[in-house]
């Protein structure tokens, strides 16, 4: 089906590709779809529900049918659109949703049961008053197993991805005539411009024009000037998938996707978080299909796609064409088909198409005004169509049967308003142009241009884009360009690109196979049934029928569904409105969004100053929040159980040392710090003396326990708060939120000082003796440093602060050391403690000892427990208000029958496995 001349492909180079194991020769400039068509691959996929054969339908990202799995092994990527895959040497693709292949699919037998599988069939069949839950649960497993189209790889992805921040003054999305003109105007004005295009070749709708003509010359001149501008950055193969508040856009650049194996120094894809001052969406419009019987047969394509494959890729997808249209744009396709040697019959639903029809007749085509396709026929590919008058419901006129091997349809155009809608809501219906358009707002920082404004003439689109570029440049403070955009003189056909309503339904059409959503097998009958069952709201109808919920997100199905609902309601599509457009505009890989933030790089791994010492001592490390902490220190031959019991026994009988630098540490400072702490904690703090330390508990607004820790009063207006390791960031955000919103009058400043302080705890009967031997300039005796107090000292010349607090129930001290001296002080403590038999201990021993003493910790502070559940209600002050105090007294939270924390002693030598469940005896 490849023509011997023409197109924009490089015929001097042949690329070797395969589809389902069959060789598919291609050339640079091809897409996988154009190569498949050139090599006669008619069936490339199967539909979701009925497994009907599907061929290539479009030439862009709106493709609903040609979904393939690209590559194999760990690099396999399911549900990629063949129409958007750039051809490259070594490309391997396979069809989806068919067994043993998409050409012969056993599951096509599902189609025989289509009368019983209408919209919502599973609700009606498997759920009802006479069927129990088990009935649904059984069939749900089967339904879920059948769901989905492609299979994702479970192997680790060998490629890497980048995530970067980018900035510009003016972002132009789309490189069609309006987009190129907008970028040129903004670039000439001196603004920093970024032009992004999802295709690998710039030009947009200009690529539908015959190769080598005036359109190519104009396009080449503009692109060359843009590339010479240092302030303009052009990003092909880049999709703007989302528009967000504050003029932030999500872009994904396919850097290494056009190769079988990306090089090691090249990311496969790059995710750009772009911040711009102004944005221009010149994404064009999406051609819409026409509803008729068996309109999903392979060989039936959008008219614009037929023209794209002909002029851009030199692929003639048939020899005998029927062009079905309700607007002028399809006549350009008919003209180009005639020039390529094909025979053409045009069925125009309009009773008087005007001069375009006369011109096409003069060129040799047959034009049938006032006619529509009622039914297509064929097995595996369209082989003929039945035409009838557009007013067939009146009973007038006869059917006309025409033999053909390809059908080009054009049901009008829908402006690509997805990105605009991400920011500004739903479009509105324009009854004059019979399509949905955006709501104009001259002050918006995102503007539309060209086809996105339903402008359907090249000259007008170029002028509109150039003007949009000038306005955007002026808005960012640049001097508007004085020169005009180069003119483009291309003969254009007609001017009516509007959408007209669907033809009236007739008993002579096979309505059951009149498809609205090709991928999900949603028919007009399904839409009618949903409406009869009360789903008149378009959002409800979408979810009940799944129309518009396929991977193309309704780009070729929404408008026909909307028009049908409007007909059924009797008030047209305007009141029905569109469904909500949400990011992403097209599916994006999770890898691109994640970038390097996965595995150990998902978040920063924080190491304490003593981390190297722990590794040298043979510690087994574990994750504690964002930190790495020693789990236990095994001796030769010791298991976890052996090691932590040894460590705990030594703390109980002698002295142990543990690294607690991971605790959250927050400086709370200011004249109102005591008042602030009174409100944050359940217990009282304004009466805490300088030099004292107190244990405190915080609640959430809803009355559940949030966090616990100790806070020391360093000076009159200076407090030092510690939090649990896991909640350090949450507590900091909580405190800042309160000071910035609820209590802006309080003179308090909070600062995270977690990284500024190392922390070490020494515990056990000999802990005071150890400190007396190593700490100078301080009295750490029982009288000099009583429980709940602090003192300042030096260890090995390093300044430290010692808090007498116990976490394990033994005599214990927490020592806070400036992080730069953390390792130095740790070494001095370990060295001095050798004569006392000091042993480092890890988190397992810490957990065991605190459980023995009934001390709550992170396992119990899981966001579902109250003070009463934990036996901590006596800490709550009766004389002051505090956050969560009122809601903590809700009836259900103080119910005596609520589960509460209890201590258990396990008898016998086997112990209890972590996570074990307790059952009542018997």
Coordinates of N, CA and C in Angstrom, one line a residue, residues 136-314:
X136 N -21.8 -12.5 43.7 CA -21.0 -11.5 43.0 C -19.5 -11.7 43.2
X137 N -19.1 -12.1 44.4 CA -17.6 -12.2 44.6 C -17.0 -13.3 43.7
X138 N -17.8 -14.3 43.4 CA -17.3 -15.4 42.5 C -17.1 -14.8 41.1
X139 N -18.1 -14.1 40.6 CA -18.0 -13.6 39.2 C -17.1 -12.4 39.1
X140 N -16.9 -11.7 40.3 CA -16.0 -10.5 40.2 C -14.6 -11.0 39.9
X141 N -14.2 -12.1 40.4 CA -12.8 -12.6 40.1 C -12.7 -12.9 38.6
X142 N -13.7 -13.4 38.0 CA -13.7 -13.7 36.6 C -13.7 -12.4 35.7
X143 N -14.5 -11.4 36.2 CA -14.6 -10.2 35.5 C -13.2 -9.4 35.5
X144 N -12.6 -9.4 36.7 CA -11.4 -8.7 36.9 C -10.3 -9.4 36.1
X145 N -10.3 -10.7 36.0 CA -9.3 -11.4 35.2 C -9.4 -11.1 33.7
X146 N -10.7 -10.9 33.3 CA -10.9 -10.5 31.9 C -10.6 -9.1 31.6
X147 N -10.5 -8.3 32.6 CA -10.4 -6.8 32.4 C -9.0 -6.5 32.0
X148 N -8.8 -5.3 31.4 CA -7.5 -4.8 31.0 C -7.2 -5.2 29.6
X149 N -6.3 -4.5 29.0 CA -5.9 -4.7 27.6 C -4.5 -5.3 27.5
X150 N -3.6 -4.6 28.0 CA -2.2 -5.1 27.9 C -1.7 -5.5 29.3
X151 N -0.6 -6.3 29.2 CA 0.0 -6.8 30.5 C 1.3 -6.1 30.8
X152 N 1.4 -5.4 31.9 CA 2.6 -4.7 32.3 C 3.6 -5.7 32.8
X153 N 4.9 -5.4 32.5 CA 6.0 -6.2 33.0 C 6.1 -6.1 34.5
X154 N 6.5 -7.2 35.1 CA 6.8 -7.2 36.6 C 8.3 -7.1 36.8
X155 N 9.1 -7.1 35.8 CA 10.5 -7.0 35.9 C 11.0 -5.6 36.2
X156 N 12.1 -5.5 36.9 CA 12.7 -4.1 37.1 C 13.0 -3.4 35.8
X157 N 12.6 -2.1 35.7 CA 12.9 -1.3 34.5 C 14.4 -1.0 34.4
X158 N 15.0 -1.5 33.4 CA 16.5 -1.2 33.3 C 16.8 0.2 32.9
X159 N 15.9 1.0 32.4 CA 16.1 2.4 31.9 C 16.0 3.4 33.1
X160 N 16.5 4.5 32.9 CA 16.4 5.6 33.9 C 15.7 6.8 33.3
X161 N 15.1 7.6 34.2 CA 14.3 8.7 33.8 C 14.8 10.0 34.5
X162 N 14.5 11.1 34.0 CA 15.0 12.3 34.6 C 13.7 13.2 34.9
X163 N 13.9 13.9 36.0 CA 12.9 14.9 36.4 C 13.6 16.3 36.6
X164 N 13.2 17.3 35.9 CA 13.9 18.6 35.9 C 12.9 19.7 36.0
X165 N 13.3 20.8 36.5 CA 12.5 22.0 36.5 C 12.9 22.9 35.4
X166 N 11.9 23.5 34.7 CA 12.2 24.3 33.6 C 11.4 25.6 33.7
X167 N 11.9 26.7 33.0 CA 11.2 28.0 33.1 C 11.2 28.7 31.8
X168 N 10.2 29.5 31.5 CA 10.2 30.3 30.3 C 9.2 31.4 30.5
X169 N 9.2 32.4 29.6 CA 8.3 33.5 29.6 C 7.0 33.1 28.9
X170 N 7.1 32.4 27.7 CA 5.9 32.1 27.0 C 6.1 30.6 26.5
X171 N 5.1 29.8 26.9 CA 5.0 28.4 26.5 C 4.0 28.3 25.3
X172 N 4.4 27.7 24.2 CA 3.5 27.5 23.1 C 3.4 25.9 22.9
X173 N 2.1 25.5 23.0 CA 1.9 24.0 22.9 C 1.2 23.7 21.6
X174 N 2.0 23.0 20.8 CA 1.5 22.7 19.4 C 2.3 23.4 18.4
X175 N 2.7 22.7 17.3 CA 3.5 23.3 16.3 C 2.9 23.3 15.0
X176 N 1.5 23.4 15.0 CA 0.8 23.6 13.7 C 1.0 25.1 13.3
X177 N 0.2 25.5 12.3 CA 0.3 26.8 11.7 C 0.2 27.9 12.8
X178 N -0.8 27.8 13.7 CA -1.0 28.8 14.8 C 0.1 28.7 15.8
X179 N 0.6 27.5 16.1 CA 1.6 27.4 17.1 C 3.0 27.9 16.6
X180 N 3.3 27.6 15.4 CA 4.6 28.1 14.8 C 4.5 29.7 14.7
X181 N 3.4 30.2 14.3 CA 3.2 31.7 14.2 C 3.3 32.3 15.6
X182 N 2.7 31.7 16.6 CA 2.8 32.2 18.0 C 4.2 32.2 18.5
X183 N 4.9 31.1 18.3 CA 6.3 31.0 18.8 C 7.2 32.1 18.1
X184 N 6.9 32.3 16.8 CA 7.7 33.2 16.0 C 7.5 34.6 16.5
X185 N 6.2 35.0 16.8 CA 5.9 36.4 17.2 C 6.6 36.6 18.6
X186 N 6.4 35.6 19.5 CA 7.0 35.8 20.9 C 8.5 35.8 20.8
X187 N 9.0 34.9 20.0 CA 10.5 34.9 19.9 C 11.1 36.2 19.3
X188 N 10.4 36.7 18.3 CA 10.9 38.0 17.7 C 10.8 39.1 18.7
X189 N 9.9 39.0 19.7 CA 9.8 40.1 20.7 C 10.8 40.0 21.8
X190 N 11.6 38.9 21.8 CA 12.7 38.8 22.8 C 12.3 38.0 24.0
X191 N 11.1 37.4 24.0 CA 10.7 36.6 25.2 C 11.4 35.3 25.1
X192 N 11.6 34.7 26.3 CA 12.1 33.3 26.4 C 10.9 32.4 26.1
X193 N 11.0 31.7 25.0 CA 9.9 30.9 24.4 C 10.3 29.4 24.4
X194 N 9.3 28.6 24.8 CA 9.5 27.1 24.7 C 8.3 26.6 23.8
X195 N 8.7 26.0 22.7 CA 7.7 25.4 21.8 C 7.7 23.9 22.0
X196 N 6.6 23.3 22.4 CA 6.6 21.9 22.6 C 5.6 21.2 21.6
X197 N 6.0 20.1 21.1 CA 5.2 19.3 20.1 C 5.3 17.9 20.4
X198 N 4.1 17.2 20.5 CA 4.1 15.8 20.9 C 4.6 14.9 19.8
X199 N 4.5 15.4 18.5 CA 5.0 14.6 17.4 C 6.5 14.7 17.3
X200 N 7.1 13.8 16.5 CA 8.6 13.9 16.3 C 8.9 14.9 15.1
X201 N 7.9 15.3 14.4 CA 8.1 16.3 13.4 C 7.2 17.5 13.6
X202 N 7.7 18.7 13.4 CA 6.9 19.9 13.6 C 6.0 20.2 12.4
X203 N 4.9 20.8 12.6 CA 4.0 21.2 11.5 C 2.6 21.0 11.8
X204 N 2.2 20.0 12.6 CA 0.8 19.8 12.9 C 0.0 19.5 11.7
X205 N -1.1 20.3 11.5 CA -2.0 20.0 10.3 C -1.3 20.4 9.0
X206 N -0.2 21.1 9.0 CA 0.5 21.3 7.7 C 1.1 20.1 7.1
X207 N 1.3 19.0 8.0 CA 1.8 17.8 7.5 C 0.8 17.0 6.7
X208 N -0.5 17.4 6.7 CA -1.5 16.8 5.9 C -1.5 17.3 4.5
X209 N -0.8 18.4 4.3 CA -0.7 18.9 2.9 C 0.2 18.1 2.1
X210 N 0.1 18.1 0.8 CA 1.0 17.3 -0.1 C 2.5 17.8 0.2
X211 N 3.4 16.8 0.2 CA 4.8 17.1 0.5 C 5.4 17.9 -0.6
X212 N 6.3 18.8 -0.2 CA 7.1 19.6 -1.2 C 6.4 20.8 -1.7
X213 N 5.2 21.1 -1.2 CA 4.4 22.2 -1.7 C 4.7 23.5 -0.9
X214 N 3.8 24.5 -1.0 CA 3.9 25.8 -0.3 C 3.9 25.6 1.2
X215 N 3.1 24.7 1.7 CA 3.0 24.5 3.1 C 4.4 24.1 3.7
X216 N 5.1 23.2 3.0 CA 6.4 22.7 3.5 C 7.4 23.8 3.4
X217 N 7.3 24.7 2.3 CA 8.3 25.8 2.2 C 8.0 26.8 3.4
X218 N 6.8 27.1 3.7 CA 6.5 28.0 4.8 C 6.9 27.5 6.1
X219 N 6.6 26.2 6.3 CA 7.0 25.5 7.5 C 8.5 25.6 7.7
X220 N 9.3 25.3 6.7 CA 10.7 25.3 6.7 C 11.3 26.6 7.1
X221 N 10.7 27.7 6.5 CA 11.2 29.0 6.8 C 11.0 29.4 8.2
X222 N 9.8 29.1 8.8 CA 9.5 29.5 10.2 C 10.4 28.7 11.1
X223 N 10.5 27.4 10.9 CA 11.3 26.5 11.8 C 12.8 26.9 11.8
X224 N 13.3 27.3 10.6 CA 14.7 27.7 10.5 C 14.9 29.0 11.3
X225 N 14.0 29.9 11.2 CA 14.2 31.2 11.9 C 14.1 30.9 13.4
X226 N 13.1 30.1 13.9 CA 13.0 29.8 15.3 C 14.3 29.1 15.8
X227 N 14.9 28.2 15.1 CA 16.1 27.5 15.5 C 17.3 28.4 15.6
X228 N 17.3 29.5 14.9 CA 18.4 30.5 15.0 C 18.2 31.4 16.2
X229 N 17.1 31.4 16.8 CA 16.8 32.4 17.9 C 17.4 31.7 19.2
X230 N 18.3 32.4 19.9 CA 18.8 31.8 21.1 C 17.8 31.8 22.3
X231 N 16.8 32.6 22.2 CA 15.8 32.7 23.2 C 14.6 31.7 23.0
X232 N 14.7 30.9 22.0 CA 13.6 29.9 21.7 C 14.2 28.5 21.8
X233 N 13.4 27.7 22.6 CA 13.8 26.3 22.8 C 12.7 25.4 22.2
X234 N 13.0 24.6 21.3 CA 12.0 23.7 20.6 C 12.2 22.3 21.1
X235 N 11.1 21.7 21.6 CA 11.1 20.4 22.2 C 10.1 19.5 21.4
X236 N 10.5 18.8 20.3 CA 9.7 17.8 19.7 C 9.6 16.6 20.6
X237 N 8.7 15.6 20.3 CA 8.5 14.4 21.0 C 8.2 14.7 22.5
X238 N 7.5 15.8 22.7 CA 7.2 16.3 24.1 C 5.7 16.6 24.2
X239 N 5.1 15.9 25.2 CA 3.7 16.1 25.4 C 3.5 17.0 26.7
X240 N 2.7 18.0 26.5 CA 2.2 18.8 27.6 C 0.9 18.0 28.1
X241 N 1.0 17.3 29.2 CA -0.1 16.4 29.6 C -0.9 17.0 30.7
X242 N -0.5 18.1 31.3 CA -1.3 18.7 32.3 C -1.0 20.2 32.5
X243 N -2.1 21.0 32.8 CA -2.0 22.4 33.1 C -2.5 22.6 34.5
X244 N -1.7 23.2 35.4 CA -2.0 23.3 36.8 C -2.0 24.8 37.2
X245 N -2.4 25.0 38.5 CA -2.5 26.3 39.0 C -1.1 27.0 39.0
X246 N -1.1 28.3 39.0 CA 0.1 29.2 39.0 C 0.9 28.9 37.8
X247 N 0.3 28.6 36.7 CA 1.0 28.5 35.4 C 2.1 27.4 35.4
X248 N 1.8 26.3 36.1 CA 2.7 25.2 36.1 C 2.2 24.1 35.1
X249 N 3.1 23.6 34.3 CA 2.7 22.6 33.3 C 3.5 21.3 33.5
X250 N 2.9 20.2 33.2 CA 3.7 18.9 33.2 C 4.0 18.5 31.8
X251 N 5.2 18.3 31.5 CA 5.7 17.9 30.2 C 6.5 16.6 30.3
X252 N 6.3 15.7 29.3 CA 7.2 14.5 29.2 C 7.8 14.5 27.9
X253 N 9.1 14.5 27.9 CA 9.9 14.4 26.6 C 10.4 13.0 26.4
X254 N 10.1 12.5 25.3 CA 10.5 11.1 24.9 C 11.9 11.2 24.3
X255 N 12.9 11.1 25.2 CA 14.3 11.3 24.7 C 14.9 10.1 24.0
X256 N 14.8 8.9 24.7 CA 15.4 7.7 24.1 C 14.3 6.7 23.7
X257 N 13.1 7.1 23.5 CA 12.1 6.2 23.1 C 12.2 5.7 21.6
X258 N 12.9 6.5 20.8 CA 13.0 6.1 19.4 C 14.2 5.2 19.1
X259 N 14.5 4.4 20.1 CA 15.6 3.4 20.0 C 15.2 2.2 20.7
X260 N 15.7 1.1 20.3 CA 15.4 -0.2 20.9 C 15.9 -0.2 22.4
X261 N 17.2 0.3 22.5 CA 17.8 0.3 23.9 C 18.4 1.7 24.1
X262 N 17.9 2.5 24.9 CA 18.5 3.8 25.2 C 19.9 3.7 25.7
X263 N 20.8 4.6 25.4 CA 22.2 4.5 25.8 C 22.2 4.8 27.3
X264 N 23.3 4.4 28.0 CA 23.5 4.6 29.4 C 23.5 6.0 29.8
X265 N 24.0 6.9 29.0 CA 24.0 8.3 29.4 C 22.8 9.1 28.9
X266 N 21.8 8.4 28.5 CA 20.6 9.0 28.0 C 19.3 8.5 28.7
X267 N 18.5 9.4 29.2 CA 17.3 8.9 29.9 C 16.3 8.5 28.8
X268 N 15.5 7.6 29.2 CA 14.4 7.1 28.3 C 13.4 8.2 28.1
X269 N 13.0 8.8 29.2 CA 12.1 10.0 29.1 C 12.5 11.0 30.2
X270 N 12.1 12.2 29.9 CA 12.4 13.3 30.8 C 11.1 14.0 31.2
X271 N 10.9 14.1 32.5 CA 9.7 14.8 33.0 C 10.1 16.3 33.4
X272 N 9.5 17.2 32.8 CA 9.7 18.6 33.0 C 8.6 19.3 33.8
X273 N 8.9 19.8 34.9 CA 7.9 20.6 35.6 C 8.2 22.1 35.2
X274 N 7.3 22.6 34.3 CA 7.6 23.9 33.7 C 6.8 25.0 34.3
X275 N 7.4 26.1 34.7 CA 6.8 27.3 35.2 C 6.9 28.4 34.1
X276 N 5.8 28.9 33.7 CA 5.8 29.9 32.7 C 5.0 31.1 33.1
X277 N 5.1 32.2 32.4 CA 4.3 33.4 32.7 C 3.1 33.5 31.9
X278 N 3.2 33.0 30.6 CA 2.1 33.0 29.7 C 2.1 31.7 28.9
X279 N 1.0 31.1 28.6 CA 0.9 29.9 27.8 C -0.1 30.1 26.7
X280 N 0.2 29.5 25.5 CA -0.6 29.5 24.3 C -0.9 28.1 23.9
X281 N -2.1 27.6 23.9 CA -2.5 26.3 23.5 C -2.9 26.3 22.1
X282 N -2.1 25.8 21.2 CA -2.4 25.7 19.8 C -2.4 24.3 19.4
X283 N -3.2 23.5 20.1 CA -3.3 22.0 19.9 C -4.2 21.6 18.8
X284 N -4.8 22.5 18.1 CA -5.7 22.1 17.0 C -7.0 21.6 17.4
X285 N -7.6 20.8 16.5 CA -8.9 20.1 16.8 C -8.8 18.7 16.4
X286 N -9.7 17.9 17.0 CA -9.8 16.5 16.8 C -11.0 16.1 15.9
X287 N -10.7 15.4 14.8 CA -11.8 15.0 14.0 C -12.7 13.9 14.6
X288 N -14.0 14.0 14.4 CA -14.9 13.1 15.1 C -15.5 12.0 14.1
X289 N -15.7 10.8 14.6 CA -16.3 9.8 13.7 C -17.8 10.0 13.5
X290 N -18.4 9.1 12.7 CA -19.8 9.2 12.4 C -20.4 7.8 12.8
X291 N -21.5 7.9 13.4 CA -22.2 6.7 13.8 C -23.1 6.0 12.7
X292 N -22.8 4.8 12.5 CA -23.6 4.0 11.6 C -23.3 2.5 11.9
X293 N -24.1 1.6 11.3 CA -24.0 0.2 11.6 C -22.6 -0.3 11.2
X294 N -22.0 -1.1 12.1 CA -20.6 -1.7 11.9 C -19.6 -0.7 11.6
X295 N -19.7 0.5 12.2 CA -18.7 1.6 11.9 C -17.4 1.3 12.5
X296 N -17.2 0.2 13.1 CA -15.9 -0.1 13.7 C -15.0 -1.1 12.9
X297 N -15.5 -1.4 11.7 CA -14.7 -2.4 10.9 C -13.4 -1.8 10.5
X298 N -12.3 -2.7 10.4 CA -11.0 -2.2 9.9 C -11.2 -1.7 8.5
X299 N -10.5 -0.7 8.2 CA -10.6 0.0 6.9 C -11.5 1.2 6.9
X300 N -12.2 1.4 8.0 CA -12.9 2.7 8.3 C -12.1 3.6 9.1
X301 N -11.8 4.8 8.6 CA -10.8 5.6 9.2 C -11.3 7.1 9.2
X302 N -10.8 7.9 10.0 CA -11.1 9.3 10.0 C -10.5 9.9 8.7
X303 N -11.2 10.8 8.1 CA -10.8 11.4 6.8 C -9.5 12.1 6.9
X304 N -9.2 12.8 7.9 CA -8.0 13.5 8.1 C -6.8 12.5 8.3
X305 N -7.1 11.3 8.9 CA -6.0 10.3 9.0 C -5.7 9.7 7.6
X306 N -6.7 9.5 6.8 CA -6.5 9.0 5.5 C -5.6 9.9 4.7
X307 N -5.8 11.2 4.8 CA -5.0 12.2 4.2 C -3.6 12.3 4.7
X308 N -3.5 12.1 6.1 CA -2.2 12.2 6.7 C -1.3 11.0 6.2
X309 N -1.9 9.8 6.1 CA -1.1 8.6 5.7 C -0.7 8.8 4.2
X310 N -1.6 9.4 3.4 CA -1.3 9.6 2.0 C -0.2 10.6 1.8
X311 N -0.3 11.8 2.4 CA 0.6 12.9 2.1 C 1.8 12.9 2.9
X312 N 1.8 12.4 4.1 CA 3.0 12.4 5.0 C 3.8 11.1 4.8
X313 N 3.1 10.0 4.7 CA 3.8 8.7 4.7 C 3.7 8.0 3.4
X314 N 3.1 8.6 2.4 CA 2.9 7.9 1.1 C 2.3 6.6 1.2

